[in-house]
Each structure stands twice: as structure tokens, then as C-alpha cells.
Amino acid sequence: MKRFYPRHQEKKRKDPFDPRIKKKLEMNKVIIEHFKVEPNGAGQFEVIDGKRTFMVNLINRKCSCQRWCLSRVPCFHACANIFKNLEDPLNYVHSLLSKETCLATYEPRWPNGLAQELAR
């Protein structure tokens, strides 16, 4: 099985997040042009997408469409609020998807010297 993003490429990458995440967020800019955003309290917004209405809470990082909760990347509705506030949507991407977390996942966890003793 082939990895989606090999570890040696992960180490070379300078951005804190995968380029595919950045591309997805940039594509959201085009999609949200016709969305209507209305504030609905502290950190909460109502996003109207044609006939449907979605509730977005930027503080808790939740949207009523549930895409943000599942993917940990802001959905279209959240991006509409984030771009309206002139903020960077990468600030709202979960830290589990960061470069540091990915590298830490594959880092050896053996205590010093124990791996060498087991290899003998």
C-alpha cells in the first residue's frame, strides 16, 4: 500500500499544513461568493446558502452541516464567516492535521538504549 504523502516529503515541506488542505480552502473562496452571512451572537453566525440555513460557531469550531466536525477542516459555511472576518482559515484547521503532529506520529518511541539492546 502506498502512502498518500511520503514521510521524506513531509520533512521537506515548509508549510505547517498539507498543500491539499490549502487548495481545498482556496477552492472554498469561489464557492462561497453567493453565501449570505449574518451574525447571531458571540462567535455564532447564520449562513444562508440559497434556500438552506446553517449555524456556524467559530469559537467551538462547529457547523450544523457537520463537515467541519468530521474533517477537522473548515467547511464552506465556516469559510464564509472566516473570510468575512478577514482571517486566515488555516488558523481554524485542527492541529491533528499539522506537519508537527504527522512527524511526531512516526517518530520512534523507544527509550534511549532500549532499541539497541533489543536489536542484539
Tab-separated table of C-alpha atoms in Angstrom:
chain	number	residue	atom	x	y	z
A	1	MET	CA	0.000	0.000	0.000
A	2	LYS	CA	1.350	3.418	-0.960
A	3	ARG	CA	1.272	6.369	1.407
A	4	PHE	CA	-0.627	9.440	0.312
A	5	TYR	CA	2.193	11.741	1.320
A	6	PRO	CA	5.567	10.038	1.967
A	7	ARG	CA	7.399	10.883	5.174
A	8	HIS	CA	10.514	12.216	3.409
A	9	GLN	CA	8.344	14.755	1.581
A	10	GLU	CA	6.654	15.656	4.852
A	11	LYS	CA	10.009	16.639	6.396
A	12	LYS	CA	10.906	18.844	3.416
A	13	ARG	CA	7.609	20.732	3.473
A	14	LYS	CA	7.864	24.259	4.907
A	15	ASP	CA	4.143	24.946	5.339
A	16	PRO	CA	2.535	23.796	8.576
A	17	PHE	CA	-0.324	22.047	6.710
A	18	ASP	CA	-0.636	19.732	3.732
A	19	PRO	CA	-0.903	21.528	0.347
A	20	ARG	CA	-4.178	19.694	-0.322
A	21	ILE	CA	-5.769	21.417	2.676
A	22	LYS	CA	-4.652	24.823	1.416
A	23	LYS	CA	-6.019	24.016	-2.032
A	24	LYS	CA	-9.379	22.985	-0.553
A	25	LEU	CA	-9.633	26.231	1.407
A	26	GLU	CA	-8.760	28.284	-1.683
A	27	MET	CA	-11.482	26.483	-3.658
A	28	ASN	CA	-13.949	27.442	-0.926
A	29	LYS	CA	-13.407	31.125	-1.800
A	30	VAL	CA	-15.040	30.564	-5.182
A	31	ILE	CA	-17.940	28.531	-3.792
A	32	ILE	CA	-18.905	30.967	-1.022
A	33	GLU	CA	-19.249	34.081	-3.170
A	34	HIS	CA	-23.052	33.915	-3.115
A	35	PHE	CA	-23.416	32.981	0.590
A	36	LYS	CA	-25.055	35.481	2.915
A	37	VAL	CA	-23.533	35.735	6.409
A	38	GLU	CA	-25.386	37.226	9.373
A	39	PRO	CA	-24.032	37.467	12.931
A	40	ASN	CA	-26.102	35.606	15.515
A	41	GLY	CA	-24.314	36.271	18.802
A	42	ALA	CA	-20.796	35.949	20.152
A	43	GLY	CA	-18.836	33.844	17.679
A	44	GLN	CA	-22.003	32.443	16.092
A	45	PHE	CA	-23.165	33.136	12.559
A	46	GLU	CA	-26.031	32.197	10.322
A	47	VAL	CA	-25.013	31.344	6.768
A	48	ILE	CA	-27.696	31.361	4.102
A	49	ASP	CA	-26.913	29.290	1.042
A	50	GLY	CA	-29.855	29.779	-1.299
A	51	LYS	CA	-32.762	28.042	0.459
A	52	ARG	CA	-30.769	26.415	3.287
A	53	THR	CA	-29.530	27.997	6.505
A	54	PHE	CA	-26.563	26.763	8.536
A	55	MET	CA	-25.431	27.755	12.009
A	56	VAL	CA	-21.680	28.218	12.462
A	57	ASN	CA	-19.888	28.644	15.763
A	58	LEU	CA	-16.305	29.805	15.231
A	59	ILE	CA	-15.416	29.564	18.917
A	60	ASN	CA	-16.364	25.872	19.229
A	61	ARG	CA	-15.421	25.182	15.597
A	62	LYS	CA	-18.759	23.634	14.687
A	63	CYS	CA	-21.190	23.925	11.803
A	64	SER	CA	-24.675	22.456	11.508
A	65	CYS	CA	-23.662	20.699	8.262
A	66	GLN	CA	-21.231	18.564	10.359
A	67	ARG	CA	-18.459	18.632	7.699
A	68	TRP	CA	-16.164	20.659	9.926
A	69	CYS	CA	-16.548	18.162	12.794
A	70	LEU	CA	-15.801	15.204	10.539
A	71	SER	CA	-12.865	16.502	8.515
A	72	ARG	CA	-11.363	18.979	11.039
A	73	VAL	CA	-11.027	21.421	8.115
A	74	PRO	CA	-13.434	24.410	7.947
A	75	CYS	CA	-16.415	23.746	5.667
A	76	PHE	CA	-17.823	26.198	3.106
A	77	HIS	CA	-20.078	27.846	5.668
A	78	ALA	CA	-17.286	28.322	8.195
A	79	CYS	CA	-15.013	29.706	5.464
A	80	ALA	CA	-17.699	32.243	4.558
A	81	ASN	CA	-17.501	33.588	8.121
A	82	ILE	CA	-13.747	33.374	8.329
A	83	PHE	CA	-13.190	35.231	5.051
A	84	LYS	CA	-15.799	37.838	6.037
A	85	ASN	CA	-13.811	38.489	9.234
A	86	LEU	CA	-10.634	38.764	7.097
A	87	GLU	CA	-8.990	35.897	8.970
A	88	ASP	CA	-6.873	33.018	7.713
A	89	PRO	CA	-8.833	29.745	7.538
A	90	LEU	CA	-5.639	27.777	8.270
A	91	ASN	CA	-5.895	29.100	11.831
A	92	TYR	CA	-9.100	27.050	12.175
A	93	VAL	CA	-7.697	23.749	10.860
A	94	HIS	CA	-7.258	21.201	13.654
A	95	SER	CA	-3.709	20.651	14.897
A	96	LEU	CA	-4.033	16.905	14.195
A	97	LEU	CA	-3.516	17.752	10.519
A	98	SER	CA	-0.319	19.736	11.064
A	99	LYS	CA	3.167	18.787	9.930
A	100	GLU	CA	4.453	18.550	13.509
A	101	THR	CA	1.748	16.069	14.505
A	102	CYS	CA	2.372	13.943	11.429
A	103	LEU	CA	6.117	13.778	12.084
A	104	ALA	CA	5.557	13.050	15.783
A	105	THR	CA	3.306	10.131	14.856
A	106	TYR	CA	6.121	8.303	13.071
A	107	GLU	CA	8.849	9.287	15.500
A	108	PRO	CA	10.500	6.351	17.317
A	109	ARG	CA	9.154	5.979	20.846
A	110	TRP	CA	11.785	3.665	22.311
A	111	PRO	CA	13.612	4.810	25.444
A	112	ASN	CA	17.294	5.591	24.913
A	113	GLY	CA	19.362	2.444	24.535
A	114	LEU	CA	16.434	0.016	24.700
A	115	ALA	CA	16.135	-0.301	20.912
A	116	GLN	CA	19.843	-1.151	20.649
A	117	GLU	CA	19.573	-3.791	23.367
A	118	LEU	CA	16.627	-5.430	21.613
A	119	ALA	CA	18.486	-5.434	18.303
A	120	ARG	CA	21.301	-7.552	19.781
